[in-house]
Amino acid sequence: MATPVHLREGAEGLAATLPALLADAQQLAASVLPGAHGRRRAGHGDEFWQYRPATASDSASRIDWRRSARSDVHFVRETEWQAAQSVMLWVDQAQSMRFSGAEKRASKLERARLLALASAVLLVRGGERVGLLNDAADLPPRAGQGQLLRLGAGLFPTDAAQEYGAPALTTLPAHGRALFVSDYLGDLDGITDALTRATDRGVHGAIVQILDPVEEDFPFDGRSIFTSMGGGLRHETLKAGDLRARYLARLAERKDRLAALARLTGWQFTTHHTDTSATVALMWIYHALSGAR
């Protein structure tokens, strides 16, 4: 049972981490879309967006006759789409995500938290409602800057016991969007089931696989001991170099399965490495979620 001292230390650690994470996320979001205030698009709303030439499918009631009188072409007056959608984020908090192959390189979990919160910054700026799928307690989708603080806090749950994670879709609004971020190095049945159930609810989105360069290259040789981050798995070999070809083949097969699953369910998939630019990954996420509408 946690003592008051432990609770205070945990709260102080969280309080110290949150502002830095949120500041980094906001800075990252600004590098992708400086000064952005949402994605303008046609739809139901009160704010004027643009005039466009009328097509055969437009009824006469949609034509702006005052604007059309100044031209030989009929024009339709479009308003800006203003109905917010719900976007749910899931960041794998399992032990495997805490791995980093270099002392000064961000762990997979640190990069996942940054990308998820930066994505939330962009979405909230666009007027969307953003929530969090969390093993401890889901955070319902809400709009506004205050939600960013709640999201940031939700990305720091108690230490996970399991080696590998999968999203539990206890709260997933129908016909919304979602972002799943993990290394996907465990059993793929969990993510397969989650994507299938999400798609059945009309939810589409993006799958981001985060890997450390060491996991991608397997630069090991000679006697090596491989231990999982949680300590539950261990393998010792005298010839690690002999495992490289088989390891890389299995990793490539796993990526192919994830890509095929994304195509089958109408989601989008990418792999991001922790030694590469987070800006590039966030730009991909932004466009993937925009295309999932």
Coordinates of C-alpha atoms in Angstrom, one line a residue:
M1 CA 0.0 0.0 0.0
A2 CA 1.3 3.4 -0.9
T3 CA 2.3 5.6 2.0
P4 CA 1.6 9.4 2.2
V5 CA 5.3 9.9 1.6
H6 CA 5.3 7.8 -1.6
L7 CA 2.1 9.5 -2.8
R8 CA 3.7 12.9 -2.2
E9 CA 6.9 11.9 -4.0
G10 CA 4.9 10.6 -6.9
A11 CA 2.8 13.7 -7.1
E12 CA 5.8 16.0 -7.0
G13 CA 7.5 14.0 -9.7
L14 CA 4.4 14.2 -11.9
A15 CA 4.1 17.9 -11.3
A16 CA 7.7 18.5 -12.3
T17 CA 7.3 16.4 -15.5
L18 CA 4.0 17.7 -16.8
P19 CA 4.9 21.3 -17.6
A20 CA 8.1 20.2 -19.5
L21 CA 6.2 17.6 -21.5
L22 CA 3.4 20.0 -22.4
A23 CA 5.9 22.7 -23.3
D24 CA 7.8 20.3 -25.6
A25 CA 4.5 19.1 -27.1
Q26 CA 3.4 22.7 -27.8
Q27 CA 6.8 23.6 -29.3
L28 CA 6.7 20.4 -31.5
A29 CA 3.1 21.2 -32.6
A30 CA 4.2 24.8 -33.5
S31 CA 7.0 23.4 -35.7
V32 CA 4.5 21.5 -37.7
L33 CA 1.8 24.1 -38.1
P34 CA 3.0 27.5 -36.9
G35 CA 0.1 29.6 -35.8
A36 CA -2.4 27.0 -36.8
H37 CA -5.9 27.3 -35.4
G38 CA -7.6 24.3 -36.9
R39 CA -8.2 22.7 -40.3
R40 CA -10.7 24.7 -42.3
R41 CA -13.1 22.6 -44.4
A42 CA -16.6 22.9 -45.9
G43 CA -19.6 21.8 -43.9
H44 CA -22.4 22.8 -41.5
G45 CA -21.6 26.0 -39.7
D46 CA -22.2 29.8 -39.5
E47 CA -18.8 31.1 -40.5
F48 CA -18.3 32.0 -44.2
W49 CA -15.4 30.0 -45.8
Q50 CA -15.4 30.4 -49.6
Y51 CA -17.4 30.7 -52.8
R52 CA -17.1 27.8 -55.3
P53 CA -18.7 27.2 -58.7
A54 CA -22.0 25.4 -58.5
T55 CA -22.2 21.9 -59.9
A56 CA -25.1 19.8 -61.2
S57 CA -25.6 18.2 -57.9
D58 CA -26.2 21.5 -56.1
S59 CA -29.8 22.5 -55.6
A60 CA -31.0 26.0 -56.6
S61 CA -31.5 26.9 -52.9
R62 CA -27.7 26.6 -52.4
I63 CA -26.8 29.1 -55.0
D64 CA -25.8 32.6 -53.9
W65 CA -27.7 34.7 -56.4
R66 CA -26.1 38.0 -55.3
R67 CA -22.6 36.7 -55.9
S68 CA -23.6 34.9 -59.1
A69 CA -25.2 38.0 -60.6
R70 CA -21.7 39.5 -60.9
S71 CA -20.5 36.6 -63.1
D72 CA -21.6 34.3 -65.9
V73 CA -21.1 31.4 -63.5
H74 CA -23.4 30.3 -60.6
F75 CA -21.6 30.2 -57.2
V76 CA -22.4 28.4 -54.0
R77 CA -21.6 30.0 -50.7
E78 CA -19.8 27.5 -48.4
T79 CA -19.6 27.8 -44.6
E80 CA -16.9 26.3 -42.5
W81 CA -17.3 22.9 -40.9
Q82 CA -17.7 23.4 -37.2
A83 CA -18.9 20.1 -35.7
A84 CA -16.1 18.7 -33.5
Q85 CA -15.2 15.1 -33.7
S86 CA -13.9 12.8 -30.9
V87 CA -10.4 11.6 -31.2
M88 CA -9.1 9.0 -28.7
L89 CA -5.4 8.5 -28.0
W90 CA -3.8 5.3 -26.8
V91 CA -0.1 5.2 -25.7
D92 CA 1.3 1.8 -24.8
Q93 CA 2.6 2.1 -21.2
A94 CA 3.9 -1.4 -20.9
Q95 CA 7.4 -2.3 -19.8
S96 CA 8.8 -2.8 -23.3
M97 CA 8.2 0.9 -24.1
R98 CA 10.7 2.0 -21.5
F99 CA 13.6 0.7 -23.6
S100 CA 16.3 3.1 -24.9
G101 CA 19.4 1.8 -26.7
A102 CA 21.5 4.9 -25.8
E103 CA 21.9 6.9 -22.6
K104 CA 21.0 10.3 -24.1
R105 CA 18.3 9.0 -26.4
A106 CA 14.6 9.2 -25.5
S107 CA 12.9 6.0 -24.6
K108 CA 10.1 4.7 -26.8
L109 CA 7.6 5.7 -24.1
E110 CA 9.0 9.3 -23.8
R111 CA 8.8 9.7 -27.6
A112 CA 5.3 8.2 -27.7
R113 CA 4.1 10.6 -24.9
L114 CA 5.5 13.6 -26.8
L115 CA 3.9 12.6 -30.1
A116 CA 0.5 11.9 -28.5
L117 CA 0.4 15.1 -26.6
A118 CA 1.6 17.2 -29.5
S119 CA -1.1 15.6 -31.6
A120 CA -3.6 16.5 -29.0
V121 CA -2.4 20.1 -29.1
L122 CA -3.0 20.3 -32.8
L123 CA -6.4 18.6 -32.5
V124 CA -7.5 20.9 -29.7
R125 CA -6.4 23.9 -31.7
G126 CA -8.6 22.6 -34.4
G127 CA -11.6 22.5 -32.1
E128 CA -11.7 18.7 -31.8
R129 CA -12.5 16.8 -28.6
V130 CA -9.6 14.6 -27.5
G131 CA -9.6 11.8 -25.0
L132 CA -7.3 9.0 -23.7
L133 CA -7.7 5.3 -23.6
N134 CA -5.9 4.3 -20.4
D135 CA -5.5 1.0 -18.5
A136 CA -6.2 2.7 -15.2
A137 CA -9.1 5.0 -16.2
D138 CA -10.1 6.3 -19.5
L139 CA -10.3 10.1 -20.0
P140 CA -13.5 11.0 -21.9
P141 CA -13.0 13.3 -25.0
R142 CA -13.2 17.0 -24.3
A143 CA -12.2 20.2 -26.0
G144 CA -10.2 23.1 -24.6
Q145 CA -6.8 23.9 -23.2
G146 CA -7.6 22.4 -19.8
Q147 CA -8.0 19.0 -21.4
L148 CA -4.3 19.1 -22.4
L149 CA -3.3 19.1 -18.8
R150 CA -5.6 16.2 -18.1
L151 CA -4.2 14.3 -21.1
G152 CA -0.7 14.9 -19.9
A153 CA -1.4 13.6 -16.5
G154 CA -3.1 10.6 -18.0
L155 CA 0.1 9.7 -19.9
F156 CA 1.9 9.1 -16.6
P157 CA 0.0 6.2 -14.9
T158 CA 1.5 3.9 -12.3
D159 CA 4.2 1.6 -13.6
A160 CA 2.7 -1.1 -15.8
A161 CA 3.3 -4.7 -14.8
Q162 CA 2.8 -6.3 -18.2
E163 CA 5.7 -6.7 -20.6
Y164 CA 3.6 -5.7 -23.7
G165 CA 0.4 -3.8 -24.0
A166 CA -2.7 -3.6 -26.2
P167 CA -5.5 -1.0 -26.3
A168 CA -8.6 -1.8 -24.2
L169 CA -11.5 0.0 -26.0
T170 CA -13.7 0.6 -23.0
T171 CA -14.5 4.1 -24.1
L172 CA -14.5 4.6 -27.9
P173 CA -17.1 7.0 -29.4
A174 CA -18.6 5.7 -32.6
H175 CA -17.6 7.3 -35.9
G176 CA -14.7 9.1 -34.4
R177 CA -10.9 8.8 -34.9
A178 CA -8.1 7.3 -32.9
L179 CA -4.3 7.2 -32.6
F180 CA -2.6 4.1 -31.3
V181 CA 1.1 4.4 -30.4
S182 CA 3.2 1.3 -29.4
D183 CA 6.2 -0.8 -30.3
Y184 CA 3.8 -3.7 -31.1
L185 CA 6.5 -6.2 -30.2
G186 CA 4.1 -8.4 -28.2
D187 CA 1.3 -10.7 -29.3
L188 CA -0.5 -9.0 -32.2
D189 CA -3.9 -10.5 -31.3
G190 CA -4.6 -7.6 -29.0
I191 CA -4.1 -4.9 -31.6
T192 CA -5.9 -7.0 -34.2
D193 CA -8.9 -7.3 -32.0
A194 CA -8.9 -3.6 -31.1
L195 CA -8.7 -2.4 -34.7
T196 CA -11.4 -4.8 -35.7
R197 CA -13.8 -3.6 -33.0
A198 CA -12.9 0.0 -33.7
T199 CA -13.6 -0.4 -37.3
D200 CA -17.0 -2.0 -36.5
R201 CA -17.8 1.2 -34.6
G202 CA -16.9 3.3 -37.6
V203 CA -13.7 4.5 -36.0
H204 CA -10.6 5.0 -38.2
G205 CA -7.2 6.5 -37.5
A206 CA -3.5 6.0 -37.4
I207 CA -1.1 3.3 -36.0
V208 CA 2.4 4.4 -35.1
Q209 CA 5.0 1.9 -34.3
I210 CA 7.9 3.3 -32.3
L211 CA 11.2 1.5 -32.3
D212 CA 14.7 2.2 -31.0
P213 CA 17.5 2.0 -33.7
V214 CA 19.0 -0.9 -31.7
E215 CA 15.8 -2.9 -32.2
E216 CA 15.8 -2.1 -35.9
D217 CA 19.5 -3.0 -36.5
F218 CA 20.2 -5.8 -34.0
P219 CA 23.9 -4.8 -33.6
F220 CA 24.9 -7.7 -31.4
D221 CA 27.6 -10.4 -31.7
G222 CA 29.2 -13.0 -29.6
R223 CA 28.0 -13.9 -26.1
S224 CA 24.9 -11.9 -25.3
I225 CA 22.1 -12.0 -22.7
F226 CA 18.8 -10.5 -23.7
T227 CA 16.4 -9.6 -20.9
S228 CA 13.0 -8.0 -21.3
M229 CA 12.4 -4.6 -19.6
G230 CA 10.1 -6.3 -17.0
G231 CA 12.6 -9.1 -16.4
G232 CA 10.1 -11.8 -17.2
L233 CA 11.8 -12.9 -20.4
R234 CA 15.5 -13.9 -20.7
H235 CA 17.6 -15.5 -23.4
E236 CA 21.3 -16.2 -23.4
T237 CA 23.4 -17.0 -26.5
L238 CA 27.0 -17.4 -27.4
K239 CA 26.5 -16.4 -31.0
A240 CA 24.2 -13.4 -31.1
G241 CA 25.3 -12.6 -34.6
D242 CA 23.8 -15.8 -35.9
L243 CA 20.4 -14.6 -34.7
R244 CA 20.5 -11.3 -36.7
A245 CA 19.0 -12.6 -40.0
R246 CA 16.2 -14.4 -38.3
Y247 CA 15.4 -11.5 -36.0
L248 CA 15.3 -9.0 -38.9
A249 CA 13.1 -11.4 -40.9
R250 CA 10.6 -11.7 -38.0
L251 CA 10.6 -7.9 -37.5
A252 CA 9.9 -7.3 -41.2
E253 CA 7.1 -9.9 -41.0
R254 CA 5.6 -8.1 -38.0
K255 CA 5.7 -4.8 -39.9
D256 CA 4.0 -6.4 -42.9
R257 CA 1.3 -7.8 -40.7
L258 CA 0.6 -4.4 -39.2
A259 CA 0.6 -2.7 -42.6
A260 CA -1.8 -5.4 -43.9
L261 CA -4.1 -5.0 -40.9
A262 CA -4.1 -1.2 -41.4
R263 CA -5.1 -1.7 -45.1
L264 CA -7.8 -4.2 -44.2
T265 CA -9.4 -1.9 -41.6
G266 CA -8.9 1.4 -43.4
W267 CA -6.4 2.8 -41.0
Q268 CA -2.9 4.1 -41.7
F269 CA 0.4 2.7 -40.5
T270 CA 4.0 4.0 -40.1
T271 CA 7.1 3.1 -38.2
H272 CA 9.0 5.9 -36.3
H273 CA 12.5 5.6 -34.8
T274 CA 13.5 7.4 -31.7
D275 CA 16.7 8.8 -33.2
T276 CA 14.8 10.6 -36.0
S277 CA 12.9 13.8 -36.1
A278 CA 9.7 13.9 -34.0
T279 CA 8.5 16.7 -36.3
V280 CA 8.3 14.3 -39.3
A281 CA 6.3 11.8 -37.3
L282 CA 3.9 14.4 -36.0
M283 CA 3.3 15.7 -39.5
W284 CA 2.5 12.2 -40.7
I285 CA 0.1 11.8 -37.7
Y286 CA -1.6 15.1 -38.5
H287 CA -2.3 14.2 -42.1
A288 CA -3.2 10.6 -41.3
L289 CA -5.9 11.8 -38.8
S290 CA -7.1 14.4 -41.2
G291 CA -7.5 11.8 -43.9
A292 CA -9.4 9.5 -41.4
R293 CA -12.3 11.9 -41.3

